PDB file of C-alpha atoms and ligand atoms in Angstrom:
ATOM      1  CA  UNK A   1      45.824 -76.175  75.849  1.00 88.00           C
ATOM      2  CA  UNK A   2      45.054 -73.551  78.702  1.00 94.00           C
ATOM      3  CA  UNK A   3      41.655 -73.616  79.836  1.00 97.00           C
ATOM      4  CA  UNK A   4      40.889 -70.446  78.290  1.00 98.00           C
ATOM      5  CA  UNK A   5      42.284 -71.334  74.794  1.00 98.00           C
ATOM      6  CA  UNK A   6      40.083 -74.781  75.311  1.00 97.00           C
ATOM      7  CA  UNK A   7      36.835 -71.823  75.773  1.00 98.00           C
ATOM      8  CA  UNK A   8      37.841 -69.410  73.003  1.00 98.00           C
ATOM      9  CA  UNK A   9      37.807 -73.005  70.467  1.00 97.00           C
ATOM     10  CA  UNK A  10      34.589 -74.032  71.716  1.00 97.00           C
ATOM     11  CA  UNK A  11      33.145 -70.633  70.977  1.00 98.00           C
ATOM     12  CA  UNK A  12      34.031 -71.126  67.604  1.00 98.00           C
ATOM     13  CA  UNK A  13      31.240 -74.158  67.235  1.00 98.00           C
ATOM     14  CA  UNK A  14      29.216 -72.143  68.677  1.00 98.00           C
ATOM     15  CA  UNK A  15      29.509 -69.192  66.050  1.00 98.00           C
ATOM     16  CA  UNK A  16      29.168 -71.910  63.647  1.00 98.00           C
ATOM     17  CA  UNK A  17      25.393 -72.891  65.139  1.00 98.00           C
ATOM     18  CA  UNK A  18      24.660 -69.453  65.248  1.00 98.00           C
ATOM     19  CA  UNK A  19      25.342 -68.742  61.393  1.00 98.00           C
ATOM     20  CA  UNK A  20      23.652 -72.098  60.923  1.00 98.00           C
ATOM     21  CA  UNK A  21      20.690 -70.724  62.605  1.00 98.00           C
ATOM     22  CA  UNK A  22      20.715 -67.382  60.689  1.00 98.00           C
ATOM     23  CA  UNK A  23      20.071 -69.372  57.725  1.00 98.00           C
ATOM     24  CA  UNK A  24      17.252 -71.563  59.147  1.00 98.00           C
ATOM     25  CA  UNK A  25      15.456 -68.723  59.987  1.00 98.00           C
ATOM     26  CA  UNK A  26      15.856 -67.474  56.860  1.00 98.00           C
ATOM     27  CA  UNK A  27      14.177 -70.413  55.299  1.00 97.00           C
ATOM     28  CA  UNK A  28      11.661 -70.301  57.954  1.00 97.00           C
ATOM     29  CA  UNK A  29      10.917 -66.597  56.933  1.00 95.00           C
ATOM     30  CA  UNK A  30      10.449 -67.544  53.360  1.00 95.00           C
ATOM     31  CA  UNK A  31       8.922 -70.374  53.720  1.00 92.00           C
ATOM     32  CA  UNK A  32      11.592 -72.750  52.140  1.00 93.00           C
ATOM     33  CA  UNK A  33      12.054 -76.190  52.705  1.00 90.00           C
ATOM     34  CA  UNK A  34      13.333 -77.154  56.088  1.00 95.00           C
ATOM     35  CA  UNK A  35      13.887 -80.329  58.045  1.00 96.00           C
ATOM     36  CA  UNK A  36      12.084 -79.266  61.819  1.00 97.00           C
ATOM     37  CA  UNK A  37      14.194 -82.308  62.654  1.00 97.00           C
ATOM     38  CA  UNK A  38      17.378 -80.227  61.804  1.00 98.00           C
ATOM     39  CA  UNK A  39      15.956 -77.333  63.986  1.00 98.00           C
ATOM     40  CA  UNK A  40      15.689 -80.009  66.751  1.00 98.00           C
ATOM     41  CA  UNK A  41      19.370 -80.945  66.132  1.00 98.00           C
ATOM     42  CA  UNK A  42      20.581 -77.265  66.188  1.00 98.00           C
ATOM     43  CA  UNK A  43      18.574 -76.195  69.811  1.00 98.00           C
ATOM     44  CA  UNK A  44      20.115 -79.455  71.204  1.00 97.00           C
ATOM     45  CA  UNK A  45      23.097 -78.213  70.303  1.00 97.00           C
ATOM     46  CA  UNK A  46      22.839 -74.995  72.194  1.00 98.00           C
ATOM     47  CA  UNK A  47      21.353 -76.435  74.648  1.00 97.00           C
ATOM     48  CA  UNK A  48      24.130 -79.305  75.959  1.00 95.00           C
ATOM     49  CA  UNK A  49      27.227 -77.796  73.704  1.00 95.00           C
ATOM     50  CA  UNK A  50      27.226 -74.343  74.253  1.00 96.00           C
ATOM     51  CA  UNK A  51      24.691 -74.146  77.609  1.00 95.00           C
ATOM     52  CA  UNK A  52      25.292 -77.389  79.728  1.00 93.00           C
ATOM     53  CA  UNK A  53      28.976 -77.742  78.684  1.00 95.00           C
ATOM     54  CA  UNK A  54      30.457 -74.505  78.244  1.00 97.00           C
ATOM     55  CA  UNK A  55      28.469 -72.613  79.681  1.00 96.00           C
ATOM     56  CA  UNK A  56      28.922 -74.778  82.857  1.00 95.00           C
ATOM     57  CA  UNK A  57      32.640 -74.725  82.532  1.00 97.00           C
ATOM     58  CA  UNK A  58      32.343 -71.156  83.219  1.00 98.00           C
ATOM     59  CA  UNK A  59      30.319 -70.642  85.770  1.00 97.00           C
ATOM     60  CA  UNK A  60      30.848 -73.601  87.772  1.00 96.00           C
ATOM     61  CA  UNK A  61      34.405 -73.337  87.149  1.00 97.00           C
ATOM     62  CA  UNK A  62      36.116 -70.427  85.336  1.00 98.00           C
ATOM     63  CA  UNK A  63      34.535 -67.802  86.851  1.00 97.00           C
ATOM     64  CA  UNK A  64      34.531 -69.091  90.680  1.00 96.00           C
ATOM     65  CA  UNK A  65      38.273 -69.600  90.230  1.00 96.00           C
ATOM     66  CA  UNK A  66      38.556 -65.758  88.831  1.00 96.00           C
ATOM     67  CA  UNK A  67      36.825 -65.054  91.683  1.00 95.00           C
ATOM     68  CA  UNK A  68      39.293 -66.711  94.409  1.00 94.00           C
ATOM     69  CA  UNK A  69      41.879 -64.537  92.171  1.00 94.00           C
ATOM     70  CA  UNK A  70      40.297 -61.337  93.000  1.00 93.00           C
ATOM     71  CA  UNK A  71      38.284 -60.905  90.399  1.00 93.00           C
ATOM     72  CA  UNK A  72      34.462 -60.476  91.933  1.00 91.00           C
ATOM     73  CA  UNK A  73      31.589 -62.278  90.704  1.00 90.00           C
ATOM     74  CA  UNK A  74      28.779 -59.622  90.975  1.00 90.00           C
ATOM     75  CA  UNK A  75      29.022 -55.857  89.701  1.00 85.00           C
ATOM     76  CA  UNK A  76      31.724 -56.528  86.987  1.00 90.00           C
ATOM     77  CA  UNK A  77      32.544 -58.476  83.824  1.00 92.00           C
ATOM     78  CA  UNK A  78      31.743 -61.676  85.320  1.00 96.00           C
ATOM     79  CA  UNK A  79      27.946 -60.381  86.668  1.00 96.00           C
ATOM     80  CA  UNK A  80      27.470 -59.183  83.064  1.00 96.00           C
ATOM     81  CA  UNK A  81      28.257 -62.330  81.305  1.00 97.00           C
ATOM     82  CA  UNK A  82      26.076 -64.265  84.103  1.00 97.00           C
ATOM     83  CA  UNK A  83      23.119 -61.811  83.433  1.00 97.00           C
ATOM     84  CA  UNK A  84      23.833 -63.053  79.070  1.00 98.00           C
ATOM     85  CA  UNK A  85      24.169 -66.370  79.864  1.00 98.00           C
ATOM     86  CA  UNK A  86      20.509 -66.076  81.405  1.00 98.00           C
ATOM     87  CA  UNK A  87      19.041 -63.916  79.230  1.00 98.00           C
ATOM     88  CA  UNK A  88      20.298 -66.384  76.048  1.00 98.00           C
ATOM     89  CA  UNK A  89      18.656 -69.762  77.609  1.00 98.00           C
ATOM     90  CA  UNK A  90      15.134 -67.238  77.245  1.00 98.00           C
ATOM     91  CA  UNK A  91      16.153 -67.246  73.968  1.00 98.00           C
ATOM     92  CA  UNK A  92      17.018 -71.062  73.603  1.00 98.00           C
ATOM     93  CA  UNK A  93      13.332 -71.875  75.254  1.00 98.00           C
ATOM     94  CA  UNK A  94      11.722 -69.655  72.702  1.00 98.00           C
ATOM     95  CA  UNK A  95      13.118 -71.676  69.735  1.00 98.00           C
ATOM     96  CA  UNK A  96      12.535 -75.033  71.674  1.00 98.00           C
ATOM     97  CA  UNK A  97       8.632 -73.841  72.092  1.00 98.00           C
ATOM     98  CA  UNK A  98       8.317 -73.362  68.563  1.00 98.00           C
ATOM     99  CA  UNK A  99       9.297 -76.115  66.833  1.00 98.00           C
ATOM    100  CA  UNK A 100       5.758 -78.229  67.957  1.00 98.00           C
ATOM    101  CA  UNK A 101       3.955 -75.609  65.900  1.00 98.00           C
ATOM    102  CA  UNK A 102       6.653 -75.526  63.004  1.00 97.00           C
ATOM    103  CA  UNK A 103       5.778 -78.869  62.654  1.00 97.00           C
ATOM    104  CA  UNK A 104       2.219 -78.255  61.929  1.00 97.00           C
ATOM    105  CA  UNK A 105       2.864 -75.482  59.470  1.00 95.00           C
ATOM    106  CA  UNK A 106       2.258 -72.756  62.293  1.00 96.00           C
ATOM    107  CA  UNK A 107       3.427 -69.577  59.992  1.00 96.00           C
ATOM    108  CA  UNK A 108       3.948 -67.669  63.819  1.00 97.00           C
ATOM    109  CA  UNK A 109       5.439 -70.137  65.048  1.00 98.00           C
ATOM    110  CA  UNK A 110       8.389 -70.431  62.879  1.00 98.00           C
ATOM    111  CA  UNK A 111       8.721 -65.967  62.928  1.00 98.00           C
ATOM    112  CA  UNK A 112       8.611 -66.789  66.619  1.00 98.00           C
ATOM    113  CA  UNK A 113      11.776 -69.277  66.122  1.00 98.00           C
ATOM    114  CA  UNK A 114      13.516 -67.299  63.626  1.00 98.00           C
ATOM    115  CA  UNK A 115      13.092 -64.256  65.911  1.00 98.00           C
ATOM    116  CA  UNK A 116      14.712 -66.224  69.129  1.00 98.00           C
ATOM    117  CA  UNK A 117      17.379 -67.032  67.200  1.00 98.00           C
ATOM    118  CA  UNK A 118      18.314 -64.023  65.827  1.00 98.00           C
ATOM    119  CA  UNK A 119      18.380 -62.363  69.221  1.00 98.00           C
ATOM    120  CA  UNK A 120      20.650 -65.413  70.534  1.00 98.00           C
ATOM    121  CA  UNK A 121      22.713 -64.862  67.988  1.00 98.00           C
ATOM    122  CA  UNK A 122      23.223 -61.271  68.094  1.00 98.00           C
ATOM    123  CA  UNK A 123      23.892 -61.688  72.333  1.00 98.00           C
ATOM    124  CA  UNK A 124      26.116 -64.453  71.958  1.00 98.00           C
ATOM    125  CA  UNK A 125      27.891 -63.077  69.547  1.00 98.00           C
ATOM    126  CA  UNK A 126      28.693 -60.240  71.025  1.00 98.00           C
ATOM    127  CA  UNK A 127      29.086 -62.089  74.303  1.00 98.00           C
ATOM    128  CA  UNK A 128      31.772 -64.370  72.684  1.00 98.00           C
ATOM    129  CA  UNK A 129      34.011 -61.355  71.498  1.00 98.00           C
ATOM    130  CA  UNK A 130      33.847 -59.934  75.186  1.00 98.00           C
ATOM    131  CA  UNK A 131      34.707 -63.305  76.472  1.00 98.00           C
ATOM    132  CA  UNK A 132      37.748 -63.793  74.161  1.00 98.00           C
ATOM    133  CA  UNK A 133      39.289 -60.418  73.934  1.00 97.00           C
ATOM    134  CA  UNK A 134      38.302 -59.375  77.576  1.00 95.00           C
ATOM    135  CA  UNK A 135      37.437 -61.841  80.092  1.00 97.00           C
ATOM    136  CA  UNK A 136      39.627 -64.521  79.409  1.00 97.00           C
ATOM    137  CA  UNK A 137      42.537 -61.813  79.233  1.00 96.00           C
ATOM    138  CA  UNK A 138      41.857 -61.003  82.784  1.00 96.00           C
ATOM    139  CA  UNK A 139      41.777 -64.629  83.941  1.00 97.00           C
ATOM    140  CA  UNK A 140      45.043 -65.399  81.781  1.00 97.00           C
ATOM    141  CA  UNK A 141      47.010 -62.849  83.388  1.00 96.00           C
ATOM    142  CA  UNK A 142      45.446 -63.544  87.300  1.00 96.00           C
ATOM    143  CA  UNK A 143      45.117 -67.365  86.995  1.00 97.00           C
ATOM    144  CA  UNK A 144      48.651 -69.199  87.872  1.00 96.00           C
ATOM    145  CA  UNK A 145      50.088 -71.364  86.106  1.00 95.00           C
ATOM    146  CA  UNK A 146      48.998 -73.790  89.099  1.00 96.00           C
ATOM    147  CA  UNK A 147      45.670 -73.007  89.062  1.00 96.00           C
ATOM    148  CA  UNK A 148      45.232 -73.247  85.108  1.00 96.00           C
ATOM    149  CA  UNK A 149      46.528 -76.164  85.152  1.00 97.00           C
ATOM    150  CA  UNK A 150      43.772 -77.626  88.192  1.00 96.00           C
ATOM    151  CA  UNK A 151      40.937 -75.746  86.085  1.00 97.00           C
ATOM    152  CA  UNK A 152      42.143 -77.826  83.144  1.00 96.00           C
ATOM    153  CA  UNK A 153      41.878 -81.218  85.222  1.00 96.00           C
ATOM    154  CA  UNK A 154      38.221 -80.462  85.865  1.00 96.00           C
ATOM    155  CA  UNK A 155      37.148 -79.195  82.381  1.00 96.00           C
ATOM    156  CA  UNK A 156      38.149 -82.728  81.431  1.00 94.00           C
ATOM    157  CA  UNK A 157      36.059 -83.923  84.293  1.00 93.00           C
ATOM    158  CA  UNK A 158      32.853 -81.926  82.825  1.00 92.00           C
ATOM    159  CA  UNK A 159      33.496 -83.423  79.401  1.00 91.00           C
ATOM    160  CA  UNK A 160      33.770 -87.101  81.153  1.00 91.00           C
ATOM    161  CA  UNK A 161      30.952 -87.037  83.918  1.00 88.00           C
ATOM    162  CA  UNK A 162      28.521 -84.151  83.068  1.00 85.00           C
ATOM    163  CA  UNK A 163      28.288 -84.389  79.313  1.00 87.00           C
ATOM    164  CA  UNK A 164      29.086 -87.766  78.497  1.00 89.00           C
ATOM    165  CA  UNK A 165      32.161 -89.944  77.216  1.00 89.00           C
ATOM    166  CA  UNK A 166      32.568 -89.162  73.582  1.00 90.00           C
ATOM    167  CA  UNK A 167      29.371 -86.685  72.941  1.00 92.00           C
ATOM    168  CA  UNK A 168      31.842 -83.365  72.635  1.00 91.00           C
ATOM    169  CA  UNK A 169      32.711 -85.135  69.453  1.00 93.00           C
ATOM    170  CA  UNK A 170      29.201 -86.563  68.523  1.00 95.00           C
ATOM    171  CA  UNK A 171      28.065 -82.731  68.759  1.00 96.00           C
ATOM    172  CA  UNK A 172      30.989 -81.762  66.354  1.00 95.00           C
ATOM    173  CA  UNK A 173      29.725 -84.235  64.217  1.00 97.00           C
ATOM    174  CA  UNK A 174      25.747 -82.821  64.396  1.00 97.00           C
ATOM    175  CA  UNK A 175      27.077 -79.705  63.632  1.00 97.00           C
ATOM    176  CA  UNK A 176      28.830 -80.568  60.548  1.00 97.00           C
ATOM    177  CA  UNK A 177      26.022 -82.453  59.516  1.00 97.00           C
ATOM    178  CA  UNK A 178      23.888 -79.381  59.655  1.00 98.00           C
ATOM    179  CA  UNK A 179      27.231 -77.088  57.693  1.00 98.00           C
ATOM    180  CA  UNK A 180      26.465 -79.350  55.193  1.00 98.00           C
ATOM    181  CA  UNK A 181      22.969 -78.701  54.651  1.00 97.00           C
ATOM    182  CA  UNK A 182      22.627 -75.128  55.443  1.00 97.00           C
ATOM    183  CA  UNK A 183      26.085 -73.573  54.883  1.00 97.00           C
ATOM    184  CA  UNK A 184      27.576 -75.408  51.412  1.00 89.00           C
TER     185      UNK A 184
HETATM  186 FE1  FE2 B 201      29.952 -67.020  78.585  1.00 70.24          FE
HETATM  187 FE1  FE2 B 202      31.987 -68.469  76.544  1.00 70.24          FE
END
């Protein structure tokens, strides 16, 4: 898989956790039912999944390689979707805030949760689409074939040393847990 294609697959989980999120917030709106242990689940998620692990494959990698290609890191795509990536883990810390005050029936507290992830959802989602129709175009068509394959080599290193042996797979597993409950 090229690194990019690796990218454009993991932003499908996290579309997933976003439309999981959409409907916890809906149920935190209403009122409904709602495991605050799932909400924990779902901002731990974001947080190691999409922030720690793909988000670091990007900047630490993807985007300092683009940048040895010619493509420069501030004033263009790449400062925009470094400004987003910022601007979402304000988001991420709003929802992790909340949840102490969710758990003691703290009516705010939960619009304050549902309202951080709602505007997560909306950036990243919009983030993701530049990212795969845009971005990753550009870096497809500058990266060699060489260089791909080196950028591949250390994405597997990330997966191995930064997030953990075998916790990519224990987060695919967390988020089908939470399909289940909120999406079915
Ligand atoms: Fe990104
Ligand atoms: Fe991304």
């Amino acid at each position: 898989m090229k690194p990019t294609e690796e990218l454009s697959h993991e932003h499908q989980a996290i579309l997933l956790a976003i439309r999981i999120l959409e409907k916890m917030s809906e149920r935190l709106e209403t009122g409904a039912k709602l495991d605050p242990a799932h909400l924990e689940k779902a901002v731990d998620f974001i947080k190691v999944f999409a922030d720690k692990c793909h988000h670091g494959k990007e900047e630490d990698l993807l985007f300092p390689a683009m940048e040895k290609a010619g493509i420069p890191r501030t004033g263009g795509p790449v400062g925009v979707m470094l400004h987003e990536h910022a601007e979402g883990r304000n988001y991420v810390k709003g929802m992790a805030e909340a949840i102490p005050g969710i758990k003691k029936g703290d009516k705010a507290a939960a619009r304050r949760f549902a309202e951080n992830a709602r505007n997560y959802g909306a950036l990243l989602s919009q983030h993701i689409f530049k990212e795969d129709h845009i971005l990753y175009a550009m870096a497809d068509a500058r990266l060699t074939p060489a260089q791909q394959k080196e950028l591949e080599a250390c994405f597997a290193d990330v997966e191995e040393k930064i997030v953990g042996h075998g916790k990519h797979e224990e987060y695919h597993r967390i988020l089908e847990e939470l399909e289940a409950a909120y999406l079915s």
